[in-house]
């Protein structure tokens, strides 16, 4: 122990720096609150327990992320930057990418962008080659096709397709599927829409389910129930990183509009 004494200050500083890095990672990747609280404690005050927690976080979260998640993290950042571009610019770029290489993902991405721009016939034409054959049951195709069905005001068709999506494939797929399913059920006046919105909010990867659920409550005339949901959304926006705030700006904006409405 005496031999380690000269190195203890260096070790403490290294663990404190690890706590800071872990805290930034936990906030950006929206880890559980207890991780953030303990890492904040370690970063600000040090202490044996806080620094030990930083080491545990590094072992359990940071190292696995460094081994297998660096590509995924890069994709998250790329999506955030991509979302800042004007929609027509993104459509033109997606069309150029599809011409360069006709893949399932590129075709589905272009169809989704066209649908979002209100170019429904173009979106249907883009997606049509994927709706039969080996790609018909792919989650990307089903989600894109269901979104197009909703835009074309055919919620029953959307619900049918969403029922075939495997919710276990990824958290993002689960979030998107349940959000679209809740919208389809609401459009048909089905009572289970509320429960589906709540399911979508659990472990959601975006703010869309929460914002849409608040809007659903407002449309139902349940303003008092919508207020705490909107307050939670506002708190998330207040502590979000600039990148996440830009990435989710559509849903944060909807939350602000709804808060003004329920005052």
PDB file of C-alpha atoms in Angstrom:
ATOM      1  CA  UNK A   1       0.000   0.000   0.000  1.00  0.00           C
ATOM      2  CA  UNK A   2       2.882   2.339   0.843  1.00  0.00           C
ATOM      3  CA  UNK A   3       4.323   1.751  -2.610  1.00  0.00           C
ATOM      4  CA  UNK A   4       1.059   2.986  -4.138  1.00  0.00           C
ATOM      5  CA  UNK A   5       0.855   6.105  -1.974  1.00  0.00           C
ATOM      6  CA  UNK A   6       2.692   8.420  -4.425  1.00  0.00           C
ATOM      7  CA  UNK A   7       0.343   7.348  -7.202  1.00  0.00           C
ATOM      8  CA  UNK A   8      -2.929   7.795  -5.320  1.00  0.00           C
ATOM      9  CA  UNK A   9      -3.492  11.454  -6.341  1.00  0.00           C
ATOM     10  CA  UNK A  10      -2.926  10.496  -9.979  1.00  0.00           C
ATOM     11  CA  UNK A  11      -5.313   7.552  -9.655  1.00  0.00           C
ATOM     12  CA  UNK A  12      -7.991   9.721  -8.024  1.00  0.00           C
ATOM     13  CA  UNK A  13      -7.686  12.358 -10.766  1.00  0.00           C
ATOM     14  CA  UNK A  14      -7.881   9.666 -13.456  1.00  0.00           C
ATOM     15  CA  UNK A  15     -11.044   8.215 -11.912  1.00  0.00           C
ATOM     16  CA  UNK A  16     -12.542  11.685 -11.575  1.00  0.00           C
ATOM     17  CA  UNK A  17     -11.839  12.337 -15.254  1.00  0.00           C
ATOM     18  CA  UNK A  18     -13.432   8.967 -16.007  1.00  0.00           C
ATOM     19  CA  UNK A  19     -16.495  10.095 -14.044  1.00  0.00           C
ATOM     20  CA  UNK A  20     -16.711  13.264 -16.182  1.00  0.00           C
ATOM     21  CA  UNK A  21     -16.400  11.262 -19.413  1.00  0.00           C
ATOM     22  CA  UNK A  22     -18.958   8.770 -18.148  1.00  0.00           C
ATOM     23  CA  UNK A  23     -21.343  11.563 -17.164  1.00  0.00           C
ATOM     24  CA  UNK A  24     -21.174  13.117 -20.632  1.00  0.00           C
ATOM     25  CA  UNK A  25     -21.727   9.715 -22.230  1.00  0.00           C
ATOM     26  CA  UNK A  26     -24.647   8.922 -19.897  1.00  0.00           C
ATOM     27  CA  UNK A  27     -26.382  12.228 -20.648  1.00  0.00           C
ATOM     28  CA  UNK A  28     -25.852  12.042 -24.419  1.00  0.00           C
ATOM     29  CA  UNK A  29     -26.996   8.428 -24.648  1.00  0.00           C
ATOM     30  CA  UNK A  30     -29.818   9.008 -22.128  1.00  0.00           C
ATOM     31  CA  UNK A  31     -28.868   6.303 -19.637  1.00  0.00           C
ATOM     32  CA  UNK A  32     -30.869   5.561 -16.492  1.00  0.00           C
ATOM     33  CA  UNK A  33     -31.113   8.449 -13.996  1.00  0.00           C
ATOM     34  CA  UNK A  34     -29.205   6.622 -11.252  1.00  0.00           C
ATOM     35  CA  UNK A  35     -26.124   6.386 -13.527  1.00  0.00           C
ATOM     36  CA  UNK A  36     -26.246  10.122 -14.163  1.00  0.00           C
ATOM     37  CA  UNK A  37     -26.698  11.009 -10.476  1.00  0.00           C
ATOM     38  CA  UNK A  38     -23.834   8.837  -9.270  1.00  0.00           C
ATOM     39  CA  UNK A  39     -21.485   9.923 -12.047  1.00  0.00           C
ATOM     40  CA  UNK A  40     -22.330  13.556 -11.293  1.00  0.00           C
ATOM     41  CA  UNK A  41     -21.479  12.915  -7.646  1.00  0.00           C
ATOM     42  CA  UNK A  42     -18.161  11.359  -8.625  1.00  0.00           C
ATOM     43  CA  UNK A  43     -17.312  14.150 -11.084  1.00  0.00           C
ATOM     44  CA  UNK A  44     -18.107  16.973  -8.656  1.00  0.00           C
ATOM     45  CA  UNK A  45     -17.069  15.617  -5.278  1.00  0.00           C
ATOM     46  CA  UNK A  46     -14.876  12.612  -5.926  1.00  0.00           C
ATOM     47  CA  UNK A  47     -15.100  10.337  -2.942  1.00  0.00           C
ATOM     48  CA  UNK A  48     -14.472   6.628  -2.840  1.00  0.00           C
ATOM     49  CA  UNK A  49     -18.043   5.602  -3.656  1.00  0.00           C
ATOM     50  CA  UNK A  50     -18.476   8.076  -6.524  1.00  0.00           C
ATOM     51  CA  UNK A  51     -15.149   7.178  -8.108  1.00  0.00           C
ATOM     52  CA  UNK A  52     -15.798   3.466  -7.705  1.00  0.00           C
ATOM     53  CA  UNK A  53     -19.104   3.996  -9.494  1.00  0.00           C
ATOM     54  CA  UNK A  54     -17.227   5.701 -12.351  1.00  0.00           C
ATOM     55  CA  UNK A  55     -15.026   2.627 -12.687  1.00  0.00           C
ATOM     56  CA  UNK A  56     -18.096   0.364 -12.698  1.00  0.00           C
ATOM     57  CA  UNK A  57     -19.778   2.498 -15.381  1.00  0.00           C
ATOM     58  CA  UNK A  58     -16.636   2.353 -17.513  1.00  0.00           C
ATOM     59  CA  UNK A  59     -16.520  -1.422 -17.231  1.00  0.00           C
ATOM     60  CA  UNK A  60     -20.237  -2.071 -17.739  1.00  0.00           C
ATOM     61  CA  UNK A  61     -21.135   0.638 -20.285  1.00  0.00           C
ATOM     62  CA  UNK A  62     -18.198   2.522 -21.781  1.00  0.00           C
ATOM     63  CA  UNK A  63     -16.028  -0.468 -22.685  1.00  0.00           C
ATOM     64  CA  UNK A  64     -18.841  -2.414 -24.408  1.00  0.00           C
ATOM     65  CA  UNK A  65     -19.788   0.773 -26.238  1.00  0.00           C
ATOM     66  CA  UNK A  66     -16.185   1.271 -27.335  1.00  0.00           C
ATOM     67  CA  UNK A  67     -15.984  -2.304 -28.611  1.00  0.00           C
ATOM     68  CA  UNK A  68     -19.272  -2.583 -30.445  1.00  0.00           C
ATOM     69  CA  UNK A  69     -21.139   0.678 -30.207  1.00  0.00           C
ATOM     70  CA  UNK A  70     -18.846   3.248 -31.766  1.00  0.00           C
ATOM     71  CA  UNK A  71     -20.438   2.774 -35.162  1.00  0.00           C
ATOM     72  CA  UNK A  72     -23.931   3.061 -33.681  1.00  0.00           C
ATOM     73  CA  UNK A  73     -22.962   6.211 -31.782  1.00  0.00           C
ATOM     74  CA  UNK A  74     -21.591   7.693 -34.974  1.00  0.00           C
ATOM     75  CA  UNK A  75     -24.847   6.886 -36.724  1.00  0.00           C
ATOM     76  CA  UNK A  76     -26.818   8.680 -33.997  1.00  0.00           C
ATOM     77  CA  UNK A  77     -24.708  11.811 -34.437  1.00  0.00           C
ATOM     78  CA  UNK A  78     -24.987  11.548 -38.210  1.00  0.00           C
ATOM     79  CA  UNK A  79     -28.778  11.299 -37.977  1.00  0.00           C
ATOM     80  CA  UNK A  80     -28.858  14.371 -35.795  1.00  0.00           C
ATOM     81  CA  UNK A  81     -26.791  16.365 -38.278  1.00  0.00           C
ATOM     82  CA  UNK A  82     -28.820  15.010 -41.217  1.00  0.00           C
ATOM     83  CA  UNK A  83     -32.058  16.120 -39.553  1.00  0.00           C
ATOM     84  CA  UNK A  84     -30.895  19.741 -39.718  1.00  0.00           C
ATOM     85  CA  UNK A  85     -30.967  19.815 -43.527  1.00  0.00           C
ATOM     86  CA  UNK A  86     -34.031  21.134 -45.414  1.00  0.00           C
ATOM     87  CA  UNK A  87     -36.383  18.335 -46.413  1.00  0.00           C
ATOM     88  CA  UNK A  88     -36.083  18.946 -50.171  1.00  0.00           C
ATOM     89  CA  UNK A  89     -32.298  18.845 -49.899  1.00  0.00           C
ATOM     90  CA  UNK A  90     -32.478  15.519 -48.078  1.00  0.00           C
ATOM     91  CA  UNK A  91     -34.820  14.148 -50.782  1.00  0.00           C
ATOM     92  CA  UNK A  92     -32.434  15.166 -53.571  1.00  0.00           C
ATOM     93  CA  UNK A  93     -29.492  13.611 -51.756  1.00  0.00           C
ATOM     94  CA  UNK A  94     -31.465  10.432 -51.062  1.00  0.00           C
ATOM     95  CA  UNK A  95     -32.432  10.178 -54.756  1.00  0.00           C
ATOM     96  CA  UNK A  96     -28.785  10.545 -55.773  1.00  0.00           C
ATOM     97  CA  UNK A  97     -27.726   7.875 -53.277  1.00  0.00           C
ATOM     98  CA  UNK A  98     -30.426   5.501 -54.556  1.00  0.00           C
ATOM     99  CA  UNK A  99     -29.287   5.998 -58.144  1.00  0.00           C
ATOM    100  CA  UNK A 100     -25.740   5.238 -57.041  1.00  0.00           C
ATOM    101  CA  UNK A 101     -26.738   2.079 -55.164  1.00  0.00           C
ATOM    102  CA  UNK A 102     -30.273   0.678 -55.022  1.00  0.00           C
ATOM    103  CA  UNK A 103     -30.484  -0.851 -51.546  1.00  0.00           C
ATOM    104  CA  UNK A 104     -33.452  -1.598 -49.305  1.00  0.00           C
ATOM    105  CA  UNK A 105     -32.477   1.031 -46.738  1.00  0.00           C
ATOM    106  CA  UNK A 106     -31.895   3.783 -49.300  1.00  0.00           C
ATOM    107  CA  UNK A 107     -35.167   3.092 -51.092  1.00  0.00           C
ATOM    108  CA  UNK A 108     -37.102   3.040 -47.803  1.00  0.00           C
ATOM    109  CA  UNK A 109     -35.384   6.232 -46.603  1.00  0.00           C
ATOM    110  CA  UNK A 110     -36.293   8.060 -49.817  1.00  0.00           C
ATOM    111  CA  UNK A 111     -39.919   6.875 -49.629  1.00  0.00           C
ATOM    112  CA  UNK A 112     -40.163   8.073 -46.021  1.00  0.00           C
ATOM    113  CA  UNK A 113     -38.794  11.497 -46.947  1.00  0.00           C
ATOM    114  CA  UNK A 114     -41.156  11.806 -49.910  1.00  0.00           C
ATOM    115  CA  UNK A 115     -44.108  10.862 -47.704  1.00  0.00           C
ATOM    116  CA  UNK A 116     -43.078  13.437 -45.140  1.00  0.00           C
ATOM    117  CA  UNK A 117     -42.987  16.064 -47.890  1.00  0.00           C
ATOM    118  CA  UNK A 118     -46.525  15.147 -48.956  1.00  0.00           C
ATOM    119  CA  UNK A 119     -45.363  13.551 -52.201  1.00  0.00           C
ATOM    120  CA  UNK A 120     -47.397  10.419 -51.562  1.00  0.00           C
ATOM    121  CA  UNK A 121     -47.601   9.046 -55.097  1.00  0.00           C
ATOM    122  CA  UNK A 122     -43.833   9.341 -55.497  1.00  0.00           C
ATOM    123  CA  UNK A 123     -43.335   7.657 -52.133  1.00  0.00           C
ATOM    124  CA  UNK A 124     -45.623   4.788 -53.128  1.00  0.00           C
ATOM    125  CA  UNK A 125     -43.797   4.369 -56.406  1.00  0.00           C
ATOM    126  CA  UNK A 126     -40.421   4.359 -54.654  1.00  0.00           C
ATOM    127  CA  UNK A 127     -41.538   1.791 -52.099  1.00  0.00           C
ATOM    128  CA  UNK A 128     -43.484  -0.475 -54.487  1.00  0.00           C
ATOM    129  CA  UNK A 129     -40.553  -2.775 -55.477  1.00  0.00           C
ATOM    130  CA  UNK A 130     -40.031  -3.659 -51.800  1.00  0.00           C
ATOM    131  CA  UNK A 131     -43.630  -4.594 -51.025  1.00  0.00           C
ATOM    132  CA  UNK A 132     -43.346  -8.038 -52.540  1.00  0.00           C
ATOM    133  CA  UNK A 133     -40.721 -10.738 -52.483  1.00  0.00           C
ATOM    134  CA  UNK A 134     -38.017 -11.267 -49.888  1.00  0.00           C
ATOM    135  CA  UNK A 135     -38.232  -7.760 -48.388  1.00  0.00           C
ATOM    136  CA  UNK A 136     -41.976  -7.660 -47.766  1.00  0.00           C
ATOM    137  CA  UNK A 137     -41.642  -8.583 -44.054  1.00  0.00           C
ATOM    138  CA  UNK A 138     -38.552  -6.518 -43.330  1.00  0.00           C
ATOM    139  CA  UNK A 139     -39.170  -4.084 -40.410  1.00  0.00           C
ATOM    140  CA  UNK A 140     -37.835  -1.149 -42.428  1.00  0.00           C
ATOM    141  CA  UNK A 141     -40.270  -1.857 -45.267  1.00  0.00           C
ATOM    142  CA  UNK A 142     -43.222  -2.488 -42.952  1.00  0.00           C
ATOM    143  CA  UNK A 143     -42.629   0.700 -40.966  1.00  0.00           C
ATOM    144  CA  UNK A 144     -42.160   2.846 -44.052  1.00  0.00           C
ATOM    145  CA  UNK A 145     -45.226   1.356 -45.721  1.00  0.00           C
ATOM    146  CA  UNK A 146     -47.320   1.819 -42.560  1.00  0.00           C
ATOM    147  CA  UNK A 147     -46.229   5.446 -42.310  1.00  0.00           C
ATOM    148  CA  UNK A 148     -47.272   5.935 -45.921  1.00  0.00           C
ATOM    149  CA  UNK A 149     -50.649   4.302 -45.198  1.00  0.00           C
ATOM    150  CA  UNK A 150     -51.213   6.775 -42.368  1.00  0.00           C
ATOM    151  CA  UNK A 151     -50.319   9.688 -44.619  1.00  0.00           C
ATOM    152  CA  UNK A 152     -52.855   8.341 -47.142  1.00  0.00           C
ATOM    153  CA  UNK A 153     -55.471   8.076 -44.361  1.00  0.00           C
ATOM    154  CA  UNK A 154     -55.656   4.310 -44.363  1.00  0.00           C
ATOM    155  CA  UNK A 155     -54.982   3.520 -40.675  1.00  0.00           C
ATOM    156  CA  UNK A 156     -56.437   0.003 -40.878  1.00  0.00           C
ATOM    157  CA  UNK A 157     -53.850  -0.996 -43.497  1.00  0.00           C
ATOM    158  CA  UNK A 158     -51.117   0.587 -41.377  1.00  0.00           C
ATOM    159  CA  UNK A 159     -52.232  -1.337 -38.283  1.00  0.00           C
ATOM    160  CA  UNK A 160     -52.210  -4.599 -40.208  1.00  0.00           C
ATOM    161  CA  UNK A 161     -48.614  -4.104 -41.350  1.00  0.00           C
ATOM    162  CA  UNK A 162     -47.385  -2.948 -37.947  1.00  0.00           C
ATOM    163  CA  UNK A 163     -48.708  -6.130 -36.395  1.00  0.00           C
ATOM    164  CA  UNK A 164     -46.062  -8.060 -38.347  1.00  0.00           C
ATOM    165  CA  UNK A 165     -43.081  -6.049 -37.045  1.00  0.00           C
ATOM    166  CA  UNK A 166     -40.847  -7.848 -34.543  1.00  0.00           C
ATOM    167  CA  UNK A 167     -40.631  -5.472 -31.563  1.00  0.00           C
ATOM    168  CA  UNK A 168     -37.566  -7.314 -30.262  1.00  0.00           C
ATOM    169  CA  UNK A 169     -35.355  -6.339 -33.193  1.00  0.00           C
ATOM    170  CA  UNK A 170     -34.212  -3.032 -31.622  1.00  0.00           C
ATOM    171  CA  UNK A 171     -35.327  -0.309 -29.220  1.00  0.00           C
ATOM    172  CA  UNK A 172     -35.640   2.145 -32.109  1.00  0.00           C
ATOM    173  CA  UNK A 173     -37.834  -0.253 -34.089  1.00  0.00           C
ATOM    174  CA  UNK A 174     -40.003  -0.875 -31.027  1.00  0.00           C
ATOM    175  CA  UNK A 175     -40.410   2.864 -30.404  1.00  0.00           C
ATOM    176  CA  UNK A 176     -41.304   3.637 -33.998  1.00  0.00           C
ATOM    177  CA  UNK A 177     -43.664   0.672 -34.396  1.00  0.00           C
ATOM    178  CA  UNK A 178     -45.659   1.370 -31.242  1.00  0.00           C
ATOM    179  CA  UNK A 179     -45.858   5.092 -31.994  1.00  0.00           C
ATOM    180  CA  UNK A 180     -47.254   4.460 -35.461  1.00  0.00           C
ATOM    181  CA  UNK A 181     -49.560   1.747 -34.117  1.00  0.00           C
ATOM    182  CA  UNK A 182     -50.991   4.142 -31.517  1.00  0.00           C
ATOM    183  CA  UNK A 183     -51.632   6.716 -34.239  1.00  0.00           C
ATOM    184  CA  UNK A 184     -53.351   4.098 -36.408  1.00  0.00           C
ATOM    185  CA  UNK A 185     -55.532   2.953 -33.504  1.00  0.00           C
ATOM    186  CA  UNK A 186     -56.423   6.520 -32.561  1.00  0.00           C
ATOM    187  CA  UNK A 187     -57.375   7.320 -36.160  1.00  0.00           C
ATOM    188  CA  UNK A 188     -59.816   4.401 -36.015  1.00  0.00           C
ATOM    189  CA  UNK A 189     -61.228   5.495 -32.661  1.00  0.00           C
ATOM    190  CA  UNK A 190     -59.914   2.430 -30.851  1.00  0.00           C
ATOM    191  CA  UNK A 191     -59.740   2.578 -27.045  1.00  0.00           C
ATOM    192  CA  UNK A 192     -56.425   0.688 -26.936  1.00  0.00           C
ATOM    193  CA  UNK A 193     -54.622   3.657 -28.511  1.00  0.00           C
ATOM    194  CA  UNK A 194     -53.832   5.124 -25.095  1.00  0.00           C
ATOM    195  CA  UNK A 195     -52.243   1.939 -23.817  1.00  0.00           C
ATOM    196  CA  UNK A 196     -50.168   1.706 -26.995  1.00  0.00           C
ATOM    197  CA  UNK A 197     -48.963   5.307 -26.585  1.00  0.00           C
ATOM    198  CA  UNK A 198     -47.884   4.417 -23.040  1.00  0.00           C
ATOM    199  CA  UNK A 199     -46.059   1.337 -24.305  1.00  0.00           C
ATOM    200  CA  UNK A 200     -44.275   3.457 -26.887  1.00  0.00           C
ATOM    201  CA  UNK A 201     -43.142   5.878 -24.175  1.00  0.00           C
ATOM    202  CA  UNK A 202     -41.492   3.098 -22.155  1.00  0.00           C
ATOM    203  CA  UNK A 203     -37.768   3.029 -23.004  1.00  0.00           C
ATOM    204  CA  UNK A 204     -38.415   5.250 -26.041  1.00  0.00           C
ATOM    205  CA  UNK A 205     -35.443   6.278 -28.161  1.00  0.00           C
ATOM    206  CA  UNK A 206     -37.012   9.616 -29.197  1.00  0.00           C
ATOM    207  CA  UNK A 207     -39.363  12.215 -27.720  1.00  0.00           C
ATOM    208  CA  UNK A 208     -42.028  11.550 -30.361  1.00  0.00           C
ATOM    209  CA  UNK A 209     -44.152   9.098 -28.323  1.00  0.00           C
ATOM    210  CA  UNK A 210     -44.364  11.433 -25.341  1.00  0.00           C
ATOM    211  CA  UNK A 211     -45.215  14.469 -27.481  1.00  0.00           C
ATOM    212  CA  UNK A 212     -47.837  12.537 -29.447  1.00  0.00           C
ATOM    213  CA  UNK A 213     -49.340  11.093 -26.265  1.00  0.00           C
ATOM    214  CA  UNK A 214     -49.690  14.592 -24.810  1.00  0.00           C
ATOM    215  CA  UNK A 215     -51.366  15.716 -28.033  1.00  0.00           C
ATOM    216  CA  UNK A 216     -53.683  12.700 -27.796  1.00  0.00           C
ATOM    217  CA  UNK A 217     -54.702  13.680 -24.251  1.00  0.00           C
ATOM    218  CA  UNK A 218     -55.366  17.265 -25.338  1.00  0.00           C
ATOM    219  CA  UNK A 219     -57.520  16.063 -28.230  1.00  0.00           C
ATOM    220  CA  UNK A 220     -59.436  13.930 -25.718  1.00  0.00           C
ATOM    221  CA  UNK A 221     -60.096  17.032 -23.609  1.00  0.00           C
ATOM    222  CA  UNK A 222     -57.905  15.656 -20.782  1.00  0.00           C
ATOM    223  CA  UNK A 223     -55.757  18.735 -20.302  1.00  0.00           C
ATOM    224  CA  UNK A 224     -54.977  18.140 -16.638  1.00  0.00           C
ATOM    225  CA  UNK A 225     -53.527  14.735 -17.505  1.00  0.00           C
ATOM    226  CA  UNK A 226     -51.536  16.234 -20.381  1.00  0.00           C
ATOM    227  CA  UNK A 227     -49.795  18.855 -18.192  1.00  0.00           C
ATOM    228  CA  UNK A 228     -47.397  16.540 -16.294  1.00  0.00           C
ATOM    229  CA  UNK A 229     -46.456  14.801 -19.547  1.00  0.00           C
ATOM    230  CA  UNK A 230     -45.668  18.173 -21.115  1.00  0.00           C
ATOM    231  CA  UNK A 231     -43.751  19.315 -18.039  1.00  0.00           C
ATOM    232  CA  UNK A 232     -41.581  16.195 -18.223  1.00  0.00           C
ATOM    233  CA  UNK A 233     -40.953  16.905 -21.910  1.00  0.00           C
ATOM    234  CA  UNK A 234     -39.954  20.488 -21.058  1.00  0.00           C
ATOM    235  CA  UNK A 235     -37.494  19.263 -18.405  1.00  0.00           C
ATOM    236  CA  UNK A 236     -35.926  16.886 -20.903  1.00  0.00           C
ATOM    237  CA  UNK A 237     -35.514  19.732 -23.388  1.00  0.00           C
ATOM    238  CA  UNK A 238     -33.960  21.981 -20.749  1.00  0.00           C
ATOM    239  CA  UNK A 239     -31.211  19.492 -19.869  1.00  0.00           C
ATOM    240  CA  UNK A 240     -30.710  18.025 -23.354  1.00  0.00           C
ATOM    241  CA  UNK A 241     -27.509  18.469 -25.326  1.00  0.00           C
ATOM    242  CA  UNK A 242     -27.598  20.896 -28.246  1.00  0.00           C
ATOM    243  CA  UNK A 243     -27.386  18.009 -30.706  1.00  0.00           C
ATOM    244  CA  UNK A 244     -30.257  16.100 -29.099  1.00  0.00           C
ATOM    245  CA  UNK A 245     -32.322  19.280 -28.857  1.00  0.00           C
ATOM    246  CA  UNK A 246     -31.879  19.883 -32.584  1.00  0.00           C
ATOM    247  CA  UNK A 247     -32.503  16.235 -33.417  1.00  0.00           C
ATOM    248  CA  UNK A 248     -35.786  16.230 -31.481  1.00  0.00           C
ATOM    249  CA  UNK A 249     -36.771  19.824 -32.265  1.00  0.00           C
ATOM    250  CA  UNK A 250     -40.042  18.813 -33.953  1.00  0.00           C
ATOM    251  CA  UNK A 251     -41.292  17.119 -30.774  1.00  0.00           C
ATOM    252  CA  UNK A 252     -39.973  19.767 -28.406  1.00  0.00           C
ATOM    253  CA  UNK A 253     -41.719  22.358 -30.585  1.00  0.00           C
ATOM    254  CA  UNK A 254     -44.960  20.381 -30.413  1.00  0.00           C
ATOM    255  CA  UNK A 255     -44.581  20.227 -26.642  1.00  0.00           C
ATOM    256  CA  UNK A 256     -44.214  24.025 -26.429  1.00  0.00           C
ATOM    257  CA  UNK A 257     -47.304  24.538 -28.578  1.00  0.00           C
ATOM    258  CA  UNK A 258     -49.321  22.156 -26.434  1.00  0.00           C
ATOM    259  CA  UNK A 259     -48.179  23.816 -23.218  1.00  0.00           C
ATOM    260  CA  UNK A 260     -49.462  27.143 -24.491  1.00  0.00           C
ATOM    261  CA  UNK A 261     -52.739  25.460 -25.398  1.00  0.00           C
ATOM    262  CA  UNK A 262     -53.351  23.873 -22.000  1.00  0.00           C
ATOM    263  CA  UNK A 263     -52.538  26.975 -19.928  1.00  0.00           C
TER     264      UNK A 263
END
